CSV table of C-alpha atoms in Angstrom, one decimal:
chain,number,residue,atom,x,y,z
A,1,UNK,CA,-12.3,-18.0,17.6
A,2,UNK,CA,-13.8,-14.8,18.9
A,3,UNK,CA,-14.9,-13.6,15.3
A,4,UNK,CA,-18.5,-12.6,14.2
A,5,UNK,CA,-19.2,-13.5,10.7
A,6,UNK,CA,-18.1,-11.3,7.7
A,7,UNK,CA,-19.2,-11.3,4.3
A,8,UNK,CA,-17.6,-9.3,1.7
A,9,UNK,CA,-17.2,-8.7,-1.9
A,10,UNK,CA,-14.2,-8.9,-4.0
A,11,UNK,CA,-13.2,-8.3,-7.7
A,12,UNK,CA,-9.9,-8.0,-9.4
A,13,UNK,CA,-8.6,-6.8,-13.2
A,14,UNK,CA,-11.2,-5.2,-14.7
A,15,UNK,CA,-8.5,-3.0,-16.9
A,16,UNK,CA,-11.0,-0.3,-17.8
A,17,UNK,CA,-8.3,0.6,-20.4
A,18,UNK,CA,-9.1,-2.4,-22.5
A,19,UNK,CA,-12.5,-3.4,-22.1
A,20,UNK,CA,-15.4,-1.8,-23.5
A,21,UNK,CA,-18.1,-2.4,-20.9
A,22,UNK,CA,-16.5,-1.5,-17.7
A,23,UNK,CA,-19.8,0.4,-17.0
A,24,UNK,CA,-21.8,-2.7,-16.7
A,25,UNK,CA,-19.4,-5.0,-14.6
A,26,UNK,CA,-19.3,-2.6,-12.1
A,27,UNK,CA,-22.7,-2.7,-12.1
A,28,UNK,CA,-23.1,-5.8,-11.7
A,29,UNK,CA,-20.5,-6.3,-9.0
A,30,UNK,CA,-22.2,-3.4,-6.8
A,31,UNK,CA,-25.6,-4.6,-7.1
A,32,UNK,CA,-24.6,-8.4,-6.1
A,33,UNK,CA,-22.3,-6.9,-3.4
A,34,UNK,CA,-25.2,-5.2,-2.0
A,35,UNK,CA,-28.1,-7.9,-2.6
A,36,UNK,CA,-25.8,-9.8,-0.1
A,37,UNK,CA,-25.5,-7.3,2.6
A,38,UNK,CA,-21.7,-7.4,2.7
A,39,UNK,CA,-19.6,-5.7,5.4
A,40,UNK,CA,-17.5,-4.4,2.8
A,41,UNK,CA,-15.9,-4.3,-1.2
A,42,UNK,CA,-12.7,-4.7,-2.2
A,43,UNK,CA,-10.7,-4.6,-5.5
A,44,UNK,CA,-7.4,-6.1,-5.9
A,45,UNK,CA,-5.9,-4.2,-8.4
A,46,UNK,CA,-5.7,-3.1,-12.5
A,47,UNK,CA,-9.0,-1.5,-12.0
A,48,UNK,CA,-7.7,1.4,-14.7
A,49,UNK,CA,-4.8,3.7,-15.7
A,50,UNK,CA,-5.0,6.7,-13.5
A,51,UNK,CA,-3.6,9.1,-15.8
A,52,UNK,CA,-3.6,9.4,-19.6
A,53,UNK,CA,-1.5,7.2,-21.5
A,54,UNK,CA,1.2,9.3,-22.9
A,55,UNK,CA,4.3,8.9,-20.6
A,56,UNK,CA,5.3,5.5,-20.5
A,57,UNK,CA,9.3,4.9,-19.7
A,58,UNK,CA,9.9,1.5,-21.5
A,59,UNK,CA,11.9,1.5,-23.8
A,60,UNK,CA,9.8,1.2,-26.6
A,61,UNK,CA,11.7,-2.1,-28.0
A,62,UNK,CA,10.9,-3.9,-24.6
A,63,UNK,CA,7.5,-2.2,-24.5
A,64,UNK,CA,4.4,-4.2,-24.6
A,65,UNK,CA,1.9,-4.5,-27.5
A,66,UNK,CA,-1.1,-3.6,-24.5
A,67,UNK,CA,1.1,-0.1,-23.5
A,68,UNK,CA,1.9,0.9,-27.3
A,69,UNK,CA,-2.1,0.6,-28.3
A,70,UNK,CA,-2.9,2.7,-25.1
A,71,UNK,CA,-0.5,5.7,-26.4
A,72,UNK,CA,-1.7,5.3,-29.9
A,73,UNK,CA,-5.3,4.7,-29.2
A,74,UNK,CA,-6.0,6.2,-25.8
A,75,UNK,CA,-9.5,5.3,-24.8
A,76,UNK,CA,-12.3,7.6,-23.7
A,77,UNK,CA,-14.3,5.4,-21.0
A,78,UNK,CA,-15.3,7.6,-18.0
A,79,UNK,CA,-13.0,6.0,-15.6
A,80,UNK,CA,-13.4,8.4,-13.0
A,81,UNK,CA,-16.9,7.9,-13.3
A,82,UNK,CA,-16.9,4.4,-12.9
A,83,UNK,CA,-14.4,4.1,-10.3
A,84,UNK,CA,-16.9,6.9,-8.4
A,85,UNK,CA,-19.6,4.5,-8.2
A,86,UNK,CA,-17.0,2.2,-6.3
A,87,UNK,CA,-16.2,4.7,-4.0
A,88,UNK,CA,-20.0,5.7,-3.5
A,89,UNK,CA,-20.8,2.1,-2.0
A,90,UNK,CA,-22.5,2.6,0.8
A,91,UNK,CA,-20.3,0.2,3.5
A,92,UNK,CA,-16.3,0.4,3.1
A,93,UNK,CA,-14.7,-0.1,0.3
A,94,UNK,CA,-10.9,-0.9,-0.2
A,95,UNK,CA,-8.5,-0.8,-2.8
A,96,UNK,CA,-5.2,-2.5,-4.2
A,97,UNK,CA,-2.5,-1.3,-6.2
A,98,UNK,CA,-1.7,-3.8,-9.7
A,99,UNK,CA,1.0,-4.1,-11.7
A,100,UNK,CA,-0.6,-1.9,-14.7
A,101,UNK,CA,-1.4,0.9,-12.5
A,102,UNK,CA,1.6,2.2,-12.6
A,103,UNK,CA,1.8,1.5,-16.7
A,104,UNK,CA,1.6,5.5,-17.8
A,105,UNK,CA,2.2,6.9,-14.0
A,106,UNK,CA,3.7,7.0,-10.7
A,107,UNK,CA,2.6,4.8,-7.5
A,108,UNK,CA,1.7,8.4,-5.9
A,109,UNK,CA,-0.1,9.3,-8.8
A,110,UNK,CA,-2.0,5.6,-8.2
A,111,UNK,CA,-2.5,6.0,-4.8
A,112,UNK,CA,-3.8,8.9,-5.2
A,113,UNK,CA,-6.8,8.5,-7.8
A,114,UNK,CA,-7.4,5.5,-5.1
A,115,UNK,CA,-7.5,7.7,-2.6
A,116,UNK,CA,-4.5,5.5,-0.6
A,117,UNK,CA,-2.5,6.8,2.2
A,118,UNK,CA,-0.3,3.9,1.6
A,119,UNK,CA,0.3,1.1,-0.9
A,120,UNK,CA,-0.2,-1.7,2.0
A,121,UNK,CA,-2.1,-1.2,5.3
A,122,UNK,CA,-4.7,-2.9,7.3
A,123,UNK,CA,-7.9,-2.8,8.4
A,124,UNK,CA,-10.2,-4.7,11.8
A,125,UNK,CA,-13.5,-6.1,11.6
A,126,UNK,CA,-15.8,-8.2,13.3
A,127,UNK,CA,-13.2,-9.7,15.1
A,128,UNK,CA,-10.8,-10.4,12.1
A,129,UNK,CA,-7.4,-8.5,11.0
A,130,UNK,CA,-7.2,-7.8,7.0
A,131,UNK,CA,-4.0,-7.0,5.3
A,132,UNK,CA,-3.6,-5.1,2.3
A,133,UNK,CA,0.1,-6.0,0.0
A,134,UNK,CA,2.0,-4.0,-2.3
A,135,UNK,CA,4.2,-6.1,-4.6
A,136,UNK,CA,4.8,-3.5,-7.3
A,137,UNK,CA,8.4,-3.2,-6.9
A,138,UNK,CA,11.2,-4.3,-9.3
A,139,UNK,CA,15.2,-4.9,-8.9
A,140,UNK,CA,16.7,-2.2,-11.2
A,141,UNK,CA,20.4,-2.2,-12.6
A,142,UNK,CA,22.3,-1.3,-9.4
A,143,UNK,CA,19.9,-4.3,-7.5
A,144,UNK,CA,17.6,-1.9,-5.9
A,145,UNK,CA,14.1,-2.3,-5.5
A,146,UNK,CA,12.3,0.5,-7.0
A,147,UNK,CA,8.8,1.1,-7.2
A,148,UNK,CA,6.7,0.5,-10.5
A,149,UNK,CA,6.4,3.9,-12.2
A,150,UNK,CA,5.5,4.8,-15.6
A,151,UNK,CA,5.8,1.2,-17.8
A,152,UNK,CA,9.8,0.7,-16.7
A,153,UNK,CA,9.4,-2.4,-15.3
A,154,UNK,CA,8.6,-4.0,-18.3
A,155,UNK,CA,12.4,-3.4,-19.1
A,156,UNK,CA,13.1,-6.2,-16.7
A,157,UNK,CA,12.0,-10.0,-15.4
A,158,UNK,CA,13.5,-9.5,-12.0
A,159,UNK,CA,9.8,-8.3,-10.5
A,160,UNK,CA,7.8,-8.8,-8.4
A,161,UNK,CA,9.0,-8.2,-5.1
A,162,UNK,CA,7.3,-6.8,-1.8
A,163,UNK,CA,10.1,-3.8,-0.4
A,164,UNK,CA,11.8,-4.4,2.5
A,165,UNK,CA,10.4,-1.8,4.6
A,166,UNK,CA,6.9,-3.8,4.2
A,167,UNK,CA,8.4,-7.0,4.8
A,168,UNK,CA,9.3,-5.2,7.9
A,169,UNK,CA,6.1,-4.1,8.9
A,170,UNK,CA,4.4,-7.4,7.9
A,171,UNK,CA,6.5,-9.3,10.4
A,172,UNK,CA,5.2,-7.0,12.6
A,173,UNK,CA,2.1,-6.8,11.9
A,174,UNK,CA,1.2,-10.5,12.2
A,175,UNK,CA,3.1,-11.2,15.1
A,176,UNK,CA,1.0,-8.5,16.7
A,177,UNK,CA,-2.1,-9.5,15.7
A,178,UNK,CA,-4.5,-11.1,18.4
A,179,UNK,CA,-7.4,-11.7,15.5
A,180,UNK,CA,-7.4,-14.4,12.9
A,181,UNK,CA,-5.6,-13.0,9.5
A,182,UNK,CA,-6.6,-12.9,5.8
A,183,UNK,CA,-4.0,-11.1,3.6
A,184,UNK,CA,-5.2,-9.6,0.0
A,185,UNK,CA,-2.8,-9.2,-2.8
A,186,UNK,CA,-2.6,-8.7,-6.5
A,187,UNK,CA,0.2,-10.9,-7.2
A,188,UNK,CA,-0.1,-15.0,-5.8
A,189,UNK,CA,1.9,-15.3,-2.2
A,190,UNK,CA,2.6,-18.7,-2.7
A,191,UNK,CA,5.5,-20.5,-5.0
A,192,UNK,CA,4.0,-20.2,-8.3
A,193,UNK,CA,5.2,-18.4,-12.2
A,194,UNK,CA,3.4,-15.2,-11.9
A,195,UNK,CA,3.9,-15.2,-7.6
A,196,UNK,CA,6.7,-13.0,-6.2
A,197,UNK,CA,10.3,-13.3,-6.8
A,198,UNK,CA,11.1,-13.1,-2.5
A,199,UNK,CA,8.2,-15.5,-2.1
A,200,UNK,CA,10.5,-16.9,0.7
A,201,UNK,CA,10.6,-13.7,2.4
A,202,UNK,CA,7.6,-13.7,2.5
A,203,UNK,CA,6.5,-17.4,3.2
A,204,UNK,CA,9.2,-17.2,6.6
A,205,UNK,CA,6.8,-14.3,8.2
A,206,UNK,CA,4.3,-16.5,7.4
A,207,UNK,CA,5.9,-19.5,9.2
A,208,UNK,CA,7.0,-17.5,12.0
A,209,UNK,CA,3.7,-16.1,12.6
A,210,UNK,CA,2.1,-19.5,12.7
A,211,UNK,CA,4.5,-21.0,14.8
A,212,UNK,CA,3.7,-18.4,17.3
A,213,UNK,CA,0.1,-18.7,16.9
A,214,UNK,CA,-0.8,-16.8,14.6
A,215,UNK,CA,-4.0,-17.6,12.9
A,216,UNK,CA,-3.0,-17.2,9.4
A,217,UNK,CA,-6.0,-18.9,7.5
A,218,UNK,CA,-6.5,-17.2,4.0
A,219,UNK,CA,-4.9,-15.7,1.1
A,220,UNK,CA,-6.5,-13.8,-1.6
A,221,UNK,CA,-5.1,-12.3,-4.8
A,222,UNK,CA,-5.7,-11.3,-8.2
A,223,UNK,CA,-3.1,-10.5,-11.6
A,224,UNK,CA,-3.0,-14.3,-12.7
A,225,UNK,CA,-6.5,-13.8,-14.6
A,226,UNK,CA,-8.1,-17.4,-13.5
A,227,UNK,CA,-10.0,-19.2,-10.5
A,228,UNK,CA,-7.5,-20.9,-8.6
A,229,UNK,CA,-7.0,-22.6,-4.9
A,230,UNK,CA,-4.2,-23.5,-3.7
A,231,UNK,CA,-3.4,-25.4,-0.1
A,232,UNK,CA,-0.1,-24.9,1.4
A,233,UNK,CA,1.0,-25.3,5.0
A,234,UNK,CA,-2.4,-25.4,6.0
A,235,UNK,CA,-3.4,-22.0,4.2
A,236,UNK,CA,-5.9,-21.4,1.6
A,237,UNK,CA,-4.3,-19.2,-1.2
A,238,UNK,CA,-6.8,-17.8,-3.4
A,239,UNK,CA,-6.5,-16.5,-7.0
A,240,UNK,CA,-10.0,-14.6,-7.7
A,241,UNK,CA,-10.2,-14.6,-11.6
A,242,UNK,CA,-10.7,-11.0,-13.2
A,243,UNK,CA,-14.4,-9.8,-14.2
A,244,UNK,CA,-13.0,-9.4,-17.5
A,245,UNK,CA,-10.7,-11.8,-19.3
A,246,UNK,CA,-7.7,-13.5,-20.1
A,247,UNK,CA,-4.9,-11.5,-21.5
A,248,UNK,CA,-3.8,-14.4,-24.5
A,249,UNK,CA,-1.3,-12.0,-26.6
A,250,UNK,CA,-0.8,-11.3,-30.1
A,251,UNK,CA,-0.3,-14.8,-31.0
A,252,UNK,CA,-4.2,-15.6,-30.7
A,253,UNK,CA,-5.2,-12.3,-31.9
A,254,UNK,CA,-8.8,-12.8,-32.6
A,255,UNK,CA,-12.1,-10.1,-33.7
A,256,UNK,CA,-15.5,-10.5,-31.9
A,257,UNK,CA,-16.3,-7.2,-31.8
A,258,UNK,CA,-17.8,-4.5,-34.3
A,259,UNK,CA,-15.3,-2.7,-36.6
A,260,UNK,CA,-16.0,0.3,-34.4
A,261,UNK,CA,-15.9,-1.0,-31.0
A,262,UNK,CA,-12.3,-2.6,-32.0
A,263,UNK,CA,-11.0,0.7,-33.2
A,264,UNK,CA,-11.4,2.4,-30.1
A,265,UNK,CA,-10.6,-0.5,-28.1
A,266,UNK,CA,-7.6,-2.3,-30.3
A,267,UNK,CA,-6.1,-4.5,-27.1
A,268,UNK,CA,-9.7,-6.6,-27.2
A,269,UNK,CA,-8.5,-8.8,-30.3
A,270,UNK,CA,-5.7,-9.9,-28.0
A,271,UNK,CA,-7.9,-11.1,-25.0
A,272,UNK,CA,-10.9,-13.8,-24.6
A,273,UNK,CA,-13.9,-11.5,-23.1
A,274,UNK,CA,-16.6,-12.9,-20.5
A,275,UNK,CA,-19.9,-12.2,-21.6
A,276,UNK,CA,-20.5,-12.1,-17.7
A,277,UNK,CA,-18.9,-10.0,-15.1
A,278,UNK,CA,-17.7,-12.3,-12.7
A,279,UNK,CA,-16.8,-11.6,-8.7
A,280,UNK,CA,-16.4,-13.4,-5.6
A,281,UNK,CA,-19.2,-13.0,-2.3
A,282,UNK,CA,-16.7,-14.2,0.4
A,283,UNK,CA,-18.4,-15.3,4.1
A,284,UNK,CA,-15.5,-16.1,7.1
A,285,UNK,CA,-16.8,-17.2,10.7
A,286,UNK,CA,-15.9,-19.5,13.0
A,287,UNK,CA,-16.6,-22.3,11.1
A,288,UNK,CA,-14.8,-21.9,7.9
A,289,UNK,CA,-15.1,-20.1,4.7
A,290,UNK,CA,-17.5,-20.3,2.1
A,291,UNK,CA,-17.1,-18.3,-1.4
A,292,UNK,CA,-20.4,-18.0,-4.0
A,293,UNK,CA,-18.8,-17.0,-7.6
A,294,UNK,CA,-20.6,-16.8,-10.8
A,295,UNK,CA,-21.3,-19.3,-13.7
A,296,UNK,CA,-20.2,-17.2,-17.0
A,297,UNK,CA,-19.1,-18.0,-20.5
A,298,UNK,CA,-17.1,-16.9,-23.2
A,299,UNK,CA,-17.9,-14.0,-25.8
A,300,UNK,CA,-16.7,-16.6,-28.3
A,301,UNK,CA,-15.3,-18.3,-30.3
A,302,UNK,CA,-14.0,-19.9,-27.5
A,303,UNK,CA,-10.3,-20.4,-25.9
A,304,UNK,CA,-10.1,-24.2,-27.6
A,305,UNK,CA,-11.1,-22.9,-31.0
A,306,UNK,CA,-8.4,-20.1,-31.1
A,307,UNK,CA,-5.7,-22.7,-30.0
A,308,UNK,CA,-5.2,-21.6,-26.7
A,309,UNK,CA,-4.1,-24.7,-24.5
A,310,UNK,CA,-3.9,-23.0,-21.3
A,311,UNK,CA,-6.9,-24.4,-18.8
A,312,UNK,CA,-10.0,-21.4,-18.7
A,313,UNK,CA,-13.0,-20.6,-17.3
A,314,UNK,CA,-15.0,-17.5,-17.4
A,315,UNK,CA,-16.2,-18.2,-14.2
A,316,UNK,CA,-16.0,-18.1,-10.3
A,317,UNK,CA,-16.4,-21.2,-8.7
A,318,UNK,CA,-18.7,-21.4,-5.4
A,319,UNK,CA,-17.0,-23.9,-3.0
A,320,UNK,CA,-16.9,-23.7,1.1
A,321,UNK,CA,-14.3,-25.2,3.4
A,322,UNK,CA,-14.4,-25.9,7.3
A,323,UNK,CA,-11.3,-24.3,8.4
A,324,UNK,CA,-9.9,-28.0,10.0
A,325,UNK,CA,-10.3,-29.1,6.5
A,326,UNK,CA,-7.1,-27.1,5.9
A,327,UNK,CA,-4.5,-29.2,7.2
A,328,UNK,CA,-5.4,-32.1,5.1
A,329,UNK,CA,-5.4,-30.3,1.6
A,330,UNK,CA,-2.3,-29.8,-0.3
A,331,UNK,CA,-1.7,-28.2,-3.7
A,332,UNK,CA,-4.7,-27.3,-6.5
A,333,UNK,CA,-7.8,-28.6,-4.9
C-alpha cells in the first residue's frame, strides 16, 4: 500500500436539540482531536436542527414524541455557536447529513448551515480516498425516492435509501479509485435493522469494486446510537456510538435532571445520557487500523434499572486490527 499514516477524529449524534450540554462535548471532542494531532475531524450526522422547529410536515398523528416537544418547547442552545467552534478546527473538518437534520427543514437548508456543496462527495489524503454517503432519502406514494425534508419521512417505513444518481457516482467512484477506500455514513452499509433498505445496491458496488481490486477496507457510520463492529466479506463496518445517548422512547421515560433543566429540555426523560462525551481517534496505515475510544458511564439510574434490555454502553471501545486479520472475521467481533 502506498499510504502514509492518517489519524483522524470522528463523532456522530450529538442532537444539540435534546441535550443540554452540547457546549461541553464539543469541547471535549476538539481538545482530544487536537491533543492527537489528527489530519482531520469529521461528524457523521444529527449534529442539530438547522432551522427552528416550527415547520415540520408529518402528519401530526404519525409524528414523533422527539419532533412534537421541539415545536412546543424549542430550545435555546447556541447551535451556531457550537457548530462554529467545529468549523474553526484548525485542520479540515467534514460533515454528514443525518436523518433528523432534515426534521424542521430542507436538505438545502442542511447543507447549507454545513456549509455542503453536496450531500455525498469525497475527499484524498495521505495516500487514501474517503467517501462521504447520503442515505436520507425515502420512497414516497408514487415509489419515488425523495429527499428527507421537513419531518415527512416519519410518515413512512420504506427509508432509508441512497438515490440512484449516487449509487451512480459511487460505482464510479470506487472503480476509479487507485487509493485504498474508507466510506463514512450515518446509516449502517451492511444488512442490519436500522441499515438501508437497497443495502444490496449498495453491497454489489461494493463486490464489484473488490473483485476489480479495489481496496475497500473500512466502513464507518453513525444513527444506530451504540459501539458496534461488524466483519463482512472481509470489511470492517463500523458503528461509532453517539457522544450523547441512547434514544429509549416514552416507554422508559425517566427524570435525572433538575425540574428546570427538564423543562427546557423535555426529550431528556426519554433518553439514557453519558456523563462523558464519547468519540473515536481513528489511525489507518499500512499495517491496519487502530481506534482509541473513551471509557464513560451512565448519568443514572442506569439502562438495567429502567428495564431497558437492549445491550449498552456509554462508551467507545479501543481495539486495533492488522488489515489481514480481515478475512478471517465474520459477524460482531
Amino acid at each position: 500500500m502506498n499510504t502514509q499514516p492518517v489519524t483522524f477524529a470522528a463523532m456522530t449524534d450529538l442532537h444539540l436539540d435534546i441535550m443540554h450540554d452540547g457546549m461541553m462535548r464539543i469541547d471535549a471532542f476538539l481538545d482530544a482531536a487536537q491533543k492527537a494531532d489528527v489530519d482531520f475531524i469529521i461528524q457523521l450526522g444529527d449534529f442539530s436542527y438547522p432551522k427552528d422547529t416550527s415547520t415540520c410536515l408529518c402528519a401530526p398523528e404519525k409524528m414523533p414524541i422527539n419532533l412534537k416537544y421541539a415545536m412546543e418547547c424549542p430550545t435555546e442552545i447556541p447551535k451556531l455557536e457550537i457548530l462554529n467552534k467545529f468549523n474553526l478546527f484548525s485542520k479540515p473538518k467534514y460533515h454528514l447529513l443525518g436523518n433528523h437534520e432534515c426534521d424542521f427543514c430542507s436538505k438545502a437548508d442542511a447543507l447549507e448551515m454545513y456549509g455542503m456543496e453536496k450531500p455525498y462527495y469525497s475527499f484524498h489524503l495521505k495516500g487514501w480516498h474517503f467517501i462521504v454517503l447520503d442515505g436520507n432519502s425515502y420512497r414516497d406514494e408514487h415509489g419515488d425516492l425523495v429527499d428527507y425534508n421537513f419531518g415527512k419521512y416519519f410518515e413512512t417505513t420504506d427509508l432509508p435509501y441512497l438515490g440512484e444518481q449516487q449509487l451512480v457516482w459511487l460505482r464510479e467512484e470506487v472503480l476509479s479509485a487507485t487509493e485504498p477506500i474508507v466510506i463514512f455514513s450515518h446509516q449502517p452499509l451492511y444488512a442490519c435493522p436500522r441499515g438501508l433498505r437497497n443495502v444490496d445496491d449498495l453491497q454489489k458496488i461494493i463486490r464489484e469494486g473488490r473483485a476489480a481490486g479495489k481496496r475497500i477496507q473500512f466502513c464507518m457510520n453513525g444513527h444506530v446510537h451504540r459501539d458496534i463492529r461488524h466483519f463482512e466479506n472481509g470489511i470492517l463496518y463500523y458503528t461509532l456510538n453517539s457522544i450523547s445517548n441512547y434514544w429509549a422512547g416514552t416507554a422508559y421515560a425517566t427524570h435525572r435532571y433538575s425540574s428546570e433543566i427538564e423543562a427546557k429540555f423535555p426529550n431528556l426523560q426519554f433518553v439514557v445520557p453519558y456523563a462523558d462525551p464519547v468519540y473515536a481517534i481513528v489511525t489507518l496505515d499500512e499495517n491496519g487500523i487502530s481506534l482509541k475510544g473513551v471509557e464513560g458511564h451512565f448519568v443514572p439510574p442506569s439502562p438495567e434499572k429502567t428495564g431497558i434490555t437492549v445491550p449498552l454502553t456509554p462508551s467507545v471501545a479501543s481495539w486495533s486490527f492488522a488489515w489481514d486479520e480481515f478475512e478471517t472475521l465474520h459477524g460482531d467481533v
